mmCIF file of N, CA and C and ligand atoms in Angstrom:
data_model
loop_
_atom_site.group_PDB
_atom_site.id
_atom_site.type_symbol
_atom_site.label_atom_id
_atom_site.label_comp_id
_atom_site.label_asym_id
_atom_site.label_seq_id
_atom_site.Cartn_x
_atom_site.Cartn_y
_atom_site.Cartn_z
ATOM 1 N N MET A 811 27.217 209.866 142.407
ATOM 2 C CA MET A 811 26.249 210.694 143.139
ATOM 3 C C MET A 811 24.814 210.353 142.736
ATOM 4 N N ASP A 812 23.983 210.168 143.687
ATOM 5 C CA ASP A 812 22.601 209.818 143.407
ATOM 6 C C ASP A 812 21.691 210.996 143.745
ATOM 7 N N GLU A 813 21.308 211.716 142.733
ATOM 8 C CA GLU A 813 20.477 212.914 142.905
ATOM 9 C C GLU A 813 19.199 212.624 143.684
ATOM 10 N N GLN A 814 18.562 211.542 143.318
ATOM 11 C CA GLN A 814 17.278 211.196 143.920
ATOM 12 C C GLN A 814 17.423 210.949 145.418
ATOM 13 N N LYS A 815 18.462 210.226 145.763
ATOM 14 C CA LYS A 815 18.730 209.938 147.171
ATOM 15 C C LYS A 815 18.950 211.224 147.947
ATOM 16 N N LEU A 816 19.729 212.108 147.366
ATOM 17 C CA LEU A 816 20.030 213.380 148.015
ATOM 18 C C LEU A 816 18.745 214.156 148.241
ATOM 19 N N ARG A 817 17.908 214.162 147.247
ATOM 20 C CA ARG A 817 16.642 214.874 147.341
ATOM 21 C C ARG A 817 15.778 214.284 148.472
ATOM 22 N N ASN A 818 15.680 212.974 148.509
ATOM 23 C CA ASN A 818 14.909 212.318 149.566
ATOM 24 C C ASN A 818 15.457 212.664 150.931
ATOM 25 N N TYR A 819 16.762 212.676 151.008
ATOM 26 C CA TYR A 819 17.415 212.980 152.270
ATOM 27 C C TYR A 819 17.059 214.396 152.713
ATOM 28 N N GLU A 820 17.070 215.309 151.785
ATOM 29 C CA GLU A 820 16.745 216.700 152.098
ATOM 30 C C GLU A 820 15.293 216.836 152.541
ATOM 31 N N ILE A 821 14.415 216.125 151.861
ATOM 32 C CA ILE A 821 12.999 216.166 152.226
ATOM 33 C C ILE A 821 12.830 215.644 153.652
ATOM 34 N N GLN A 822 13.518 214.559 153.945
ATOM 35 C CA GLN A 822 13.488 214.004 155.285
ATOM 36 C C GLN A 822 13.934 215.031 156.315
ATOM 37 N N LYS A 823 15.031 215.688 155.993
ATOM 38 C CA LYS A 823 15.578 216.704 156.892
ATOM 39 C C LYS A 823 14.543 217.777 157.174
ATOM 40 N N VAL A 824 13.880 218.227 156.134
ATOM 41 C CA VAL A 824 12.877 219.285 156.280
ATOM 42 C C VAL A 824 11.714 218.791 157.142
ATOM 43 N N GLU A 825 11.290 217.577 156.901
ATOM 44 C CA GLU A 825 10.166 217.030 157.661
ATOM 45 C C GLU A 825 10.514 216.878 159.138
ATOM 46 N N ASN A 826 11.761 216.614 159.399
ATOM 47 C CA ASN A 826 12.180 216.416 160.780
ATOM 48 C C ASN A 826 12.416 217.717 161.529
ATOM 49 N N SER A 827 12.589 218.779 160.801
ATOM 50 C CA SER A 827 12.830 220.048 161.483
ATOM 51 C C SER A 827 11.523 220.821 161.597
ATOM 52 N N ILE A 828 11.574 221.894 162.343
ATOM 53 C CA ILE A 828 10.368 222.699 162.534
ATOM 54 C C ILE A 828 10.052 223.422 161.235
ATOM 55 N N TRP A 829 8.909 223.145 160.732
ATOM 56 C CA TRP A 829 8.528 223.703 159.444
ATOM 57 C C TRP A 829 7.388 224.676 159.647
ATOM 58 N N ASN A 830 7.604 225.873 159.207
ATOM 59 C CA ASN A 830 6.571 226.885 159.361
ATOM 60 C C ASN A 830 6.090 227.361 157.995
ATOM 61 N N PRO A 831 4.990 226.793 157.542
ATOM 62 C CA PRO A 831 4.512 227.125 156.188
ATOM 63 C C PRO A 831 3.959 228.533 156.066
ATOM 64 N N GLN A 832 3.781 229.207 157.191
ATOM 65 C CA GLN A 832 3.248 230.566 157.132
ATOM 66 C C GLN A 832 4.283 231.556 156.625
ATOM 67 N N ILE A 833 5.538 231.184 156.774
ATOM 68 C CA ILE A 833 6.584 232.077 156.305
ATOM 69 C C ILE A 833 6.725 231.952 154.793
ATOM 70 N N ASP A 834 6.520 233.037 154.147
ATOM 71 C CA ASP A 834 6.624 233.053 152.695
ATOM 72 C C ASP A 834 8.089 233.198 152.292
ATOM 73 N N GLU A 835 8.556 232.278 151.491
ATOM 74 C CA GLU A 835 9.965 232.276 151.097
ATOM 75 C C GLU A 835 10.404 233.596 150.472
ATOM 76 N N ALA A 836 9.503 234.175 149.703
ATOM 77 C CA ALA A 836 9.848 235.406 148.993
ATOM 78 C C ALA A 836 10.137 236.548 149.962
ATOM 79 N N ASP A 837 9.462 236.505 151.123
ATOM 80 C CA ASP A 837 9.644 237.576 152.095
ATOM 81 C C ASP A 837 10.920 237.412 152.903
ATOM 82 N N LEU A 838 11.501 236.253 152.815
ATOM 83 C CA LEU A 838 12.528 235.931 153.798
ATOM 84 C C LEU A 838 13.809 235.444 153.146
ATOM 85 N N ALA A 839 14.072 235.962 152.002
ATOM 86 C CA ALA A 839 15.254 235.536 151.263
ATOM 87 C C ALA A 839 16.546 236.007 151.913
ATOM 88 N N THR A 840 16.433 236.845 152.928
ATOM 89 C CA THR A 840 17.647 237.456 153.459
ATOM 90 C C THR A 840 18.000 236.970 154.856
ATOM 91 N N GLU A 841 17.987 235.653 155.008
ATOM 92 C CA GLU A 841 18.454 235.096 156.258
ATOM 93 C C GLU A 841 19.550 234.098 155.933
ATOM 94 N N CYS A 842 20.631 234.178 156.667
ATOM 95 C CA CYS A 842 21.763 233.295 156.420
ATOM 96 C C CYS A 842 21.339 231.840 156.661
ATOM 97 N N VAL A 843 21.522 230.979 155.674
ATOM 98 C CA VAL A 843 21.116 229.581 155.835
ATOM 99 C C VAL A 843 22.056 228.831 156.774
ATOM 100 N N GLN A 844 23.197 229.413 157.039
ATOM 101 C CA GLN A 844 24.163 228.753 157.916
ATOM 102 C C GLN A 844 23.941 229.130 159.377
ATOM 103 N N CYS A 845 23.908 230.416 159.686
ATOM 104 C CA CYS A 845 23.801 230.840 161.082
ATOM 105 C C CYS A 845 22.435 231.418 161.425
ATOM 106 N N GLY A 846 21.604 231.694 160.413
ATOM 107 C CA GLY A 846 20.244 232.153 160.661
ATOM 108 C C GLY A 846 20.119 233.642 160.948
ATOM 109 N N LYS A 847 21.223 234.341 160.902
ATOM 110 C CA LYS A 847 21.166 235.781 161.127
ATOM 111 C C LYS A 847 20.594 236.480 159.907
ATOM 112 N N PRO A 848 19.890 237.566 160.146
ATOM 113 C CA PRO A 848 19.410 238.334 158.996
ATOM 114 C C PRO A 848 20.583 238.937 158.227
ATOM 115 N N ILE A 849 20.425 238.975 156.934
ATOM 116 C CA ILE A 849 21.489 239.534 156.106
ATOM 117 C C ILE A 849 21.098 240.942 155.707
ATOM 118 N N ASP A 850 21.863 241.916 156.119
ATOM 119 C CA ASP A 850 21.576 243.230 155.544
ATOM 120 C C ASP A 850 22.708 243.659 154.642
ATOM 121 N N GLY A 851 22.330 243.942 153.438
ATOM 122 C CA GLY A 851 23.295 244.459 152.483
ATOM 123 C C GLY A 851 24.244 243.405 151.958
ATOM 124 N N ASP A 852 25.416 243.328 152.561
ATOM 125 C CA ASP A 852 26.490 242.527 151.998
ATOM 126 C C ASP A 852 26.390 241.045 152.288
ATOM 127 N N GLY A 853 25.412 240.413 151.687
ATOM 128 C CA GLY A 853 25.319 238.971 151.831
ATOM 129 C C GLY A 853 26.056 238.275 150.720
ATOM 130 N N VAL A 854 26.155 236.962 150.856
ATOM 131 C CA VAL A 854 26.739 236.144 149.807
ATOM 132 C C VAL A 854 25.620 235.247 149.300
ATOM 133 N N SER A 855 25.446 235.170 148.006
ATOM 134 C CA SER A 855 24.480 234.207 147.504
ATOM 135 C C SER A 855 25.200 233.220 146.611
ATOM 136 N N ILE A 856 24.931 231.948 146.860
ATOM 137 C CA ILE A 856 25.574 230.908 146.070
ATOM 138 C C ILE A 856 24.507 230.020 145.470
ATOM 139 N N GLU A 857 24.876 229.329 144.420
ATOM 140 C CA GLU A 857 23.925 228.440 143.791
ATOM 141 C C GLU A 857 24.528 227.053 143.726
ATOM 142 N N ILE A 858 23.825 226.093 144.319
ATOM 143 C CA ILE A 858 24.260 224.707 144.250
ATOM 144 C C ILE A 858 23.134 223.889 143.663
ATOM 145 N N GLU A 859 23.442 223.177 142.601
ATOM 146 C CA GLU A 859 22.457 222.317 141.951
ATOM 147 C C GLU A 859 21.123 223.029 141.724
ATOM 148 N N GLU A 860 21.214 224.192 141.133
ATOM 149 C CA GLU A 860 20.047 224.971 140.737
ATOM 150 C C GLU A 860 19.215 225.485 141.898
ATOM 151 N N ARG A 861 19.795 225.458 143.082
ATOM 152 C CA ARG A 861 19.095 226.067 144.207
ATOM 153 C C ARG A 861 19.959 227.176 144.763
ATOM 154 N N ARG A 862 19.317 228.267 145.144
ATOM 155 C CA ARG A 862 20.059 229.424 145.611
ATOM 156 C C ARG A 862 20.038 229.474 147.139
ATOM 157 N N TYR A 863 21.188 229.774 147.699
ATOM 158 C CA TYR A 863 21.318 229.880 149.150
ATOM 159 C C TYR A 863 21.923 231.225 149.493
ATOM 160 N N TYR A 864 21.453 231.801 150.563
ATOM 161 C CA TYR A 864 21.956 233.112 150.986
ATOM 162 C C TYR A 864 22.725 232.984 152.287
ATOM 163 N N LEU A 865 23.861 233.615 152.307
ATOM 164 C CA LEU A 865 24.709 233.569 153.500
ATOM 165 C C LEU A 865 25.174 234.973 153.837
ATOM 166 N N CYS A 866 25.458 235.183 155.129
ATOM 167 C CA CYS A 866 25.761 236.548 155.561
ATOM 168 C C CYS A 866 27.213 236.934 155.293
ATOM 169 N N CYS A 867 28.089 235.937 155.217
ATOM 170 C CA CYS A 867 29.498 236.269 155.029
ATOM 171 C C CYS A 867 30.237 235.073 154.421
ATOM 172 N N SER A 868 31.478 235.294 154.030
ATOM 173 C CA SER A 868 32.205 234.244 153.324
ATOM 174 C C SER A 868 32.589 233.090 154.253
ATOM 175 N N SER A 869 32.708 233.341 155.553
ATOM 176 C CA SER A 869 33.041 232.227 156.449
ATOM 177 C C SER A 869 31.832 231.315 156.628
ATOM 178 N N CYS A 870 30.628 231.902 156.649
ATOM 179 C CA CYS A 870 29.421 231.081 156.662
ATOM 180 C C CYS A 870 29.319 230.292 155.358
ATOM 181 N N GLU A 871 29.703 230.921 154.275
ATOM 182 C CA GLU A 871 29.662 230.247 152.983
ATOM 183 C C GLU A 871 30.544 229.000 153.013
ATOM 184 N N ALA A 872 31.752 229.171 153.534
ATOM 185 C CA ALA A 872 32.699 228.053 153.601
ATOM 186 C C ALA A 872 32.131 226.922 154.460
ATOM 187 N N LEU A 873 31.564 227.287 155.617
ATOM 188 C CA LEU A 873 30.966 226.292 156.506
ATOM 189 C C LEU A 873 29.805 225.574 155.835
ATOM 190 N N PHE A 874 28.987 226.366 155.161
ATOM 191 C CA PHE A 874 27.818 225.802 154.510
ATOM 192 C C PHE A 874 28.221 224.813 153.424
ATOM 193 N N ARG A 875 29.201 225.201 152.625
ATOM 194 C CA ARG A 875 29.668 224.306 151.562
ATOM 195 C C ARG A 875 30.217 223.016 152.156
ATOM 196 N N GLU A 876 30.923 223.152 153.264
ATOM 197 C CA GLU A 876 31.487 221.993 153.949
ATOM 198 C C GLU A 876 30.377 221.044 154.407
ATOM 199 N N GLU A 877 29.362 221.631 155.045
ATOM 200 C CA GLU A 877 28.252 220.816 155.536
ATOM 201 C C GLU A 877 27.455 220.207 154.397
ATOM 202 N N TYR A 878 27.335 220.982 153.333
ATOM 203 C CA TYR A 878 26.602 220.480 152.181
ATOM 204 C C TYR A 878 27.312 219.262 151.602
ATOM 205 N N GLU A 879 28.631 219.350 151.554
ATOM 206 C CA GLU A 879 29.424 218.222 151.067
ATOM 207 C C GLU A 879 29.205 216.986 151.939
ATOM 208 N N LYS A 880 29.163 217.201 153.255
ATOM 209 C CA LYS A 880 28.927 216.092 154.184
ATOM 210 C C LYS A 880 27.575 215.461 153.931
ATOM 211 N N LEU A 881 26.573 216.312 153.723
ATOM 212 C CA LEU A 881 25.225 215.828 153.450
ATOM 213 C C LEU A 881 25.204 214.991 152.174
ATOM 214 N N ARG A 882 25.897 215.496 151.171
ATOM 215 C CA ARG A 882 26.005 214.736 149.916
ATOM 216 C C ARG A 882 26.622 213.380 150.161
ATOM 217 N N THR A 883 27.698 213.383 150.918
ATOM 218 C CA THR A 883 28.413 212.145 151.198
ATOM 219 C C THR A 883 27.524 211.186 151.960
ATOM 220 N N ALA A 884 26.778 211.724 152.940
ATOM 221 C CA ALA A 884 25.871 210.897 153.725
ATOM 222 C C ALA A 884 24.778 210.302 152.846
ATOM 223 N N ALA A 885 24.264 211.097 151.930
ATOM 224 C CA ALA A 885 23.198 210.629 151.043
ATOM 225 C C ALA A 885 23.745 209.609 150.047
ATOM 226 N N ASP A 886 25.024 209.739 149.797
ATOM 227 C CA ASP A 886 25.677 208.909 148.814
ATOM 228 C C ASP A 886 26.075 207.528 149.364
ATOM 229 N N GLY A 887 26.496 207.546 150.599
ATOM 230 C CA GLY A 887 26.989 206.320 151.226
ATOM 231 C C GLY A 887 25.879 205.353 151.591
ATOM 232 N N GLU A 888 26.226 204.356 152.360
ATOM 233 C CA GLU A 888 25.209 203.346 152.665
ATOM 234 C C GLU A 888 24.236 203.805 153.746
HETATM 235 ZN ZN1 ZN B 216 25.924 233.564 158.610
#
């Protein structure tokens, strides 16, 4: 696994998507990173490689982990 590559890949992803710097991360910690729905109350928070992600339910968590694995694999491969 190449940490640096993964990081670059993530930065690329962010640059390619719509980035709104006006949104303060601290104010918006309660949105599901998988489906984008607001999380009220019973969210799931997971930590991968020292970064915290919030998800609305365990099925989103499973999907997110799956996609994260794919991203890792993509960053890892050629
Ligand atoms: Zn969700």
